[in-house]
């Protein structure tokens, strides 16, 4: 299984190299606005993680580093990790251009112990990360390994319920809620940030239920401070979302409140 997963992960890495290039030019990520000093962090994580000034922060799956560097602007000493060389090169050049200090490491998170051997006050990860990981138990062990005793883990993520919905209208259940070792294969056209882009690539993702995520963290030795579920998404990254309040997206025409994001804070 591990060698099969390597093929899936390598395919995904090439996808993300392509997407990183597209995303840097997209309105969705709005790099120019970030360069003028605007944070890319949302009020959910700003309020729930709180003050990071003077604390060391490890950001797993940091993409091209805008969130990581937004934490640096708030005084954290940041380290970002991503397996896409394109994303990490861009993060490093942003860090240099904006004179925001940050360390960026290109590595599959599961291979990180080969290149990073110290612990952090805070471990952060957000929005669109878990589905790319074939093994949440190993992920949670990694989280625990990189946190100092008493350190804080914080994540905010799309709810696994959203992952069950069909890609077009979001009105039908099309995918399993629970993990299966066999990933969901899709042929991506463009990307969630730029659906019209002239780019196509295969992706492999894995479903992870909320119970699986929470249990993996507890089994790795973390103590949960909270698990929050939200009836909206702060990102408009599915065709089936509409803006119901400023910056809050829900499923088009839905009449009932559904879980669209969740956040977890835990202590080691
Ligand atoms: C949806 S993005 C996260 C976006 C982030 N919230 C942001 O907007 O800055 C997911 C990231 O996970 C990275 N990724 C996926 N699988 C990975 C792995 N096994 N190891 C390291 N990074 C990975 C991708 O390269 C991508 O940058």
Short mmCIF file of C-alpha atoms and ligand atoms in Angstrom, two decimals:
data_model
loop_
_atom_site.label_atom_id
_atom_site.label_comp_id
_atom_site.label_asym_id
_atom_site.label_seq_id
_atom_site.Cartn_x
_atom_site.Cartn_y
_atom_site.Cartn_z
CA UNK A 1 0.00 0.00 0.00
CA UNK A 2 2.83 2.39 0.89
CA UNK A 3 4.40 2.13 -2.58
CA UNK A 4 0.96 2.59 -4.23
CA UNK A 5 0.43 5.65 -2.07
CA UNK A 6 3.79 7.01 -3.29
CA UNK A 7 2.45 6.97 -6.86
CA UNK A 8 -0.71 8.81 -5.76
CA UNK A 9 1.23 11.36 -3.71
CA UNK A 10 3.72 11.96 -6.54
CA UNK A 11 0.82 12.59 -8.95
CA UNK A 12 -0.67 15.03 -6.46
CA UNK A 13 2.69 16.78 -6.03
CA UNK A 14 2.87 17.45 -9.78
CA UNK A 15 -0.73 18.69 -9.69
CA UNK A 16 0.14 21.14 -6.90
CA UNK A 17 3.24 22.36 -8.77
CA UNK A 18 0.90 23.30 -11.62
CA UNK A 19 -1.73 24.76 -9.32
CA UNK A 20 0.83 26.85 -7.39
CA UNK A 21 1.77 28.61 -10.65
CA UNK A 22 -1.90 29.20 -11.53
CA UNK A 23 -2.83 30.31 -8.03
CA UNK A 24 -0.11 32.94 -7.84
CA UNK A 25 -1.84 34.70 -10.76
CA UNK A 26 -5.45 34.10 -9.65
CA UNK A 27 -7.98 36.61 -8.32
CA UNK A 28 -8.92 33.97 -5.74
CA UNK A 29 -5.54 34.25 -3.98
CA UNK A 30 -5.07 37.98 -4.81
CA UNK A 31 -1.32 38.10 -4.28
CA UNK A 32 -1.14 41.85 -5.01
CA UNK A 33 -3.51 42.65 -2.13
CA UNK A 34 -1.40 40.50 0.19
CA UNK A 35 1.72 42.38 -0.93
CA UNK A 36 0.11 45.68 0.14
CA UNK A 37 -0.06 44.35 3.70
CA UNK A 38 -3.48 42.68 3.86
CA UNK A 39 -3.71 39.46 5.86
CA UNK A 40 -4.94 36.29 4.15
CA UNK A 41 -6.04 34.86 7.50
CA UNK A 42 -9.76 34.71 8.20
CA UNK A 43 -11.42 35.95 11.38
CA UNK A 44 -12.15 32.33 12.44
CA UNK A 45 -8.48 31.36 12.86
CA UNK A 46 -7.44 34.84 14.01
CA UNK A 47 -9.94 34.72 16.87
CA UNK A 48 -9.61 31.04 17.73
CA UNK A 49 -5.81 30.79 17.68
CA UNK A 50 -5.31 34.25 19.18
CA UNK A 51 -2.01 35.93 19.96
CA UNK A 52 1.01 34.36 18.25
CA UNK A 53 3.54 37.15 18.89
CA UNK A 54 6.97 35.86 19.86
CA UNK A 55 5.96 32.22 19.43
CA UNK A 56 7.42 29.67 17.03
CA UNK A 57 4.84 28.39 14.56
CA UNK A 58 5.05 25.42 12.17
CA UNK A 59 2.59 25.59 9.26
CA UNK A 60 1.97 22.22 7.59
CA UNK A 61 0.90 22.26 3.90
CA UNK A 62 1.54 25.99 3.65
CA UNK A 63 0.99 26.30 -0.14
CA UNK A 64 2.92 29.42 -1.28
CA UNK A 65 3.12 30.87 2.18
CA UNK A 66 0.66 33.76 2.31
CA UNK A 67 -1.01 32.48 5.51
CA UNK A 68 2.39 31.59 6.97
CA UNK A 69 3.71 35.10 6.29
CA UNK A 70 0.46 36.62 7.58
CA UNK A 71 1.25 34.93 10.93
CA UNK A 72 4.78 36.38 10.64
CA UNK A 73 3.25 39.84 10.26
CA UNK A 74 1.53 39.18 13.62
CA UNK A 75 4.88 38.47 15.24
CA UNK A 76 5.24 34.68 15.01
CA UNK A 77 8.56 33.05 14.05
CA UNK A 78 7.28 30.96 11.18
CA UNK A 79 8.29 27.78 9.38
CA UNK A 80 6.18 26.59 6.44
CA UNK A 81 6.28 23.13 4.87
CA UNK A 82 4.86 22.00 1.55
CA UNK A 83 5.79 19.25 -0.92
CA UNK A 84 5.44 21.51 -4.00
CA UNK A 85 8.78 23.00 -5.06
CA UNK A 86 6.91 25.68 -7.04
CA UNK A 87 4.93 26.70 -3.95
CA UNK A 88 8.00 26.78 -1.70
CA UNK A 89 10.07 28.79 -4.21
CA UNK A 90 7.29 31.37 -4.41
CA UNK A 91 6.94 31.46 -0.59
CA UNK A 92 10.69 32.08 -0.25
CA UNK A 93 10.64 34.87 -2.82
CA UNK A 94 7.64 36.52 -1.09
CA UNK A 95 9.42 36.30 2.25
CA UNK A 96 12.46 38.03 0.72
CA UNK A 97 10.51 40.64 -1.27
CA UNK A 98 8.31 41.64 1.68
CA UNK A 99 11.14 41.41 4.22
CA UNK A 100 9.10 39.05 6.35
CA UNK A 101 11.28 36.52 8.05
CA UNK A 102 10.23 32.91 7.52
CA UNK A 103 11.76 29.50 6.83
CA UNK A 104 10.22 27.43 4.03
CA UNK A 105 10.93 23.72 3.65
CA UNK A 106 10.06 21.66 0.59
CA UNK A 107 9.10 18.22 1.88
CA UNK A 108 6.29 15.71 1.96
CA UNK A 109 5.04 16.18 5.51
CA UNK A 110 5.55 12.46 6.18
CA UNK A 111 9.24 12.81 5.30
CA UNK A 112 9.72 15.97 7.36
CA UNK A 113 11.57 14.22 10.25
CA UNK A 114 14.42 13.60 7.76
CA UNK A 115 15.01 17.35 7.43
CA UNK A 116 13.50 19.07 10.50
CA UNK A 117 14.32 18.16 14.07
CA UNK A 118 13.00 20.75 16.53
CA UNK A 119 9.74 21.53 18.30
CA UNK A 120 7.36 24.48 18.06
CA UNK A 121 4.97 26.43 20.31
CA UNK A 122 2.18 26.29 17.70
CA UNK A 123 1.32 23.91 14.88
CA UNK A 124 -1.12 25.35 12.33
CA UNK A 125 -2.80 23.85 9.26
CA UNK A 126 -5.86 24.99 7.33
CA UNK A 127 -8.48 24.77 4.57
CA UNK A 128 -8.05 21.91 2.13
CA UNK A 129 -5.29 19.89 3.75
CA UNK A 130 -6.54 16.57 5.14
CA UNK A 131 -7.96 15.08 1.94
CA UNK A 132 -4.47 14.95 0.40
CA UNK A 133 -3.17 12.72 3.21
CA UNK A 134 -3.44 8.92 2.99
CA UNK A 135 -2.80 8.29 6.70
CA UNK A 136 -4.22 10.49 9.49
CA UNK A 137 -2.71 8.42 12.30
CA UNK A 138 0.79 9.16 11.00
CA UNK A 139 -0.23 12.78 10.46
CA UNK A 140 -1.41 13.14 14.09
CA UNK A 141 1.81 11.51 15.36
CA UNK A 142 3.73 14.07 13.32
CA UNK A 143 1.68 16.90 14.86
CA UNK A 144 2.51 15.62 18.36
CA UNK A 145 6.19 15.13 17.48
CA UNK A 146 6.61 18.76 16.38
CA UNK A 147 4.80 20.35 19.34
CA UNK A 148 6.59 21.31 22.52
CA UNK A 149 4.99 19.93 25.69
CA UNK A 150 2.11 22.35 26.41
CA UNK A 151 2.18 23.58 22.78
CA UNK A 152 -0.96 24.41 20.79
CA UNK A 153 -2.31 22.62 17.74
CA UNK A 154 -4.88 24.53 15.70
CA UNK A 155 -6.57 23.54 12.48
CA UNK A 156 -9.53 24.86 10.50
CA UNK A 157 -10.75 22.76 7.62
CA UNK A 158 -13.67 22.13 5.27
CA UNK A 159 -16.12 19.74 6.88
CA UNK A 160 -15.93 16.14 5.61
CA UNK A 161 -19.67 16.42 4.90
CA UNK A 162 -18.83 18.76 1.98
CA UNK A 163 -16.56 16.10 0.52
CA UNK A 164 -19.57 13.80 0.06
CA UNK A 165 -21.39 16.14 -2.31
CA UNK A 166 -21.38 15.90 -6.09
CA UNK A 167 -19.08 18.41 -7.76
CA UNK A 168 -21.64 20.15 -9.94
CA UNK A 169 -24.69 21.16 -7.94
CA UNK A 170 -23.79 19.87 -4.49
CA UNK A 171 -27.32 18.54 -4.20
CA UNK A 172 -26.59 14.82 -4.27
CA UNK A 173 -24.45 12.56 -2.08
CA UNK A 174 -21.84 11.13 -4.43
CA UNK A 175 -18.86 10.11 -2.25
CA UNK A 176 -18.37 8.04 0.92
CA UNK A 177 -18.09 9.82 4.25
CA UNK A 178 -15.63 7.29 5.68
CA UNK A 179 -11.98 6.64 4.87
CA UNK A 180 -11.07 4.06 2.28
CA UNK A 181 -7.46 3.13 1.48
CA UNK A 182 -8.39 3.38 -2.20
CA UNK A 183 -8.45 7.13 -2.97
CA UNK A 184 -11.02 9.04 -5.03
CA UNK A 185 -9.50 9.72 -8.44
CA UNK A 186 -10.58 12.82 -10.38
CA UNK A 187 -9.54 14.52 -13.60
CA UNK A 188 -9.13 18.16 -12.60
CA UNK A 189 -9.88 20.88 -15.18
CA UNK A 190 -8.44 24.24 -14.18
CA UNK A 191 -8.44 24.50 -10.38
CA UNK A 192 -10.82 25.46 -7.58
CA UNK A 193 -9.19 28.92 -7.68
CA UNK A 194 -9.43 29.30 -11.45
CA UNK A 195 -11.85 26.80 -13.04
CA UNK A 196 -11.36 28.28 -16.53
CA UNK A 197 -7.56 27.89 -16.57
CA UNK A 198 -6.09 25.81 -19.37
CA UNK A 199 -4.73 23.06 -17.14
CA UNK A 200 -5.73 19.46 -16.55
CA UNK A 201 -4.30 16.86 -14.22
CA UNK A 202 -5.26 13.76 -12.23
CA UNK A 203 -5.80 14.07 -8.47
CA UNK A 204 -6.18 11.48 -5.69
CA UNK A 205 -7.89 12.35 -2.42
CA UNK A 206 -8.95 10.45 0.68
CA UNK A 207 -12.09 11.00 2.78
CA UNK A 208 -11.51 11.44 6.51
CA UNK A 209 -14.49 11.53 8.85
CA UNK A 210 -14.57 13.94 11.77
CA UNK A 211 -14.36 10.99 14.19
CA UNK A 212 -11.25 9.65 12.45
CA UNK A 213 -9.54 13.06 12.68
CA UNK A 214 -10.35 13.65 16.34
CA UNK A 215 -9.47 10.09 17.38
CA UNK A 216 -6.14 10.26 15.55
CA UNK A 217 -5.20 13.41 17.50
CA UNK A 218 -6.29 11.96 20.85
CA UNK A 219 -4.43 8.70 20.14
CA UNK A 220 -1.28 10.73 19.42
CA UNK A 221 -1.50 12.19 22.94
CA UNK A 222 -3.21 15.56 22.34
CA UNK A 223 -5.92 16.94 24.62
CA UNK A 224 -8.77 18.63 22.74
CA UNK A 225 -9.69 22.16 23.85
CA UNK A 226 -12.58 22.42 21.38
CA UNK A 227 -14.11 21.09 18.20
CA UNK A 228 -16.29 23.68 16.45
CA UNK A 229 -18.51 23.13 13.41
CA UNK A 230 -19.64 26.01 11.19
CA UNK A 231 -22.75 26.30 8.98
CA UNK A 232 -20.80 28.28 6.37
CA UNK A 233 -17.49 28.26 4.49
CA UNK A 234 -15.21 31.30 4.44
CA UNK A 235 -13.84 30.25 1.02
CA UNK A 236 -15.90 30.18 -2.14
CA UNK A 237 -14.18 27.16 -3.65
CA UNK A 238 -17.02 25.00 -4.94
CA UNK A 239 -19.27 25.74 -7.88
CA UNK A 240 -22.23 24.95 -5.63
CA UNK A 241 -21.60 27.72 -3.07
CA UNK A 242 -23.34 31.10 -2.95
CA UNK A 243 -22.55 34.08 -0.71
CA UNK A 244 -25.29 34.43 1.90
CA UNK A 245 -23.52 37.01 4.11
CA UNK A 246 -20.27 38.92 3.40
CA UNK A 247 -17.49 36.32 3.20
CA UNK A 248 -19.78 33.45 4.21
CA UNK A 249 -20.74 30.82 1.64
CA UNK A 250 -23.43 28.15 1.75
CA UNK A 251 -24.82 25.58 -0.65
CA UNK A 252 -26.97 27.18 -3.36
CA UNK A 253 -30.69 27.04 -2.51
CA UNK A 254 -30.12 24.97 0.64
CA UNK A 255 -32.86 25.49 3.19
CA UNK A 256 -31.13 23.87 6.16
CA UNK A 257 -27.98 24.69 8.11
CA UNK A 258 -25.31 22.13 7.20
CA UNK A 259 -21.79 21.62 8.56
CA UNK A 260 -19.39 23.21 6.05
CA UNK A 261 -16.22 23.83 8.12
CA UNK A 262 -14.77 22.65 11.43
CA UNK A 263 -11.95 23.80 13.67
CA UNK A 264 -9.98 22.03 16.39
CA UNK A 265 -7.69 23.42 19.05
CA UNK A 266 -5.72 20.94 21.09
CA UNK A 267 -2.85 20.98 23.57
CA UNK A 268 0.06 18.59 23.78
C1 LIG B 1 -5.45 23.58 -0.37
S1 LIG B 1 -3.74 23.83 -0.11
C2 LIG B 1 -3.70 24.56 1.46
C3 LIG B 1 -3.98 25.95 1.24
C4 LIG B 1 -3.71 26.84 2.42
N1 LIG B 1 -4.82 26.80 3.30
C5 LIG B 1 -3.54 28.24 1.84
O1 LIG B 1 -4.48 28.73 1.26
O2 LIG B 1 -2.46 28.77 1.93
C6 LIG B 1 -3.11 22.23 0.22
C7 LIG B 1 -1.57 22.20 0.21
O3 LIG B 1 -1.16 20.90 0.64
C8 LIG B 1 0.05 20.58 -0.04
N2 LIG B 1 0.23 19.14 0.11
C9 LIG B 1 -0.58 18.14 -0.29
N3 LIG B 1 -0.10 16.94 0.09
C10 LIG B 1 1.06 17.19 0.77
C11 LIG B 1 2.02 16.37 1.41
N4 LIG B 1 1.89 15.04 1.45
N5 LIG B 1 3.08 16.95 2.02
C12 LIG B 1 3.23 18.31 1.98
N6 LIG B 1 2.35 19.14 1.38
C13 LIG B 1 1.27 18.59 0.78
C14 LIG B 1 -0.18 21.11 -1.45
O4 LIG B 1 1.02 21.33 -2.15
C15 LIG B 1 -0.95 22.41 -1.17
O5 LIG B 1 -0.07 23.51 -1.13
#
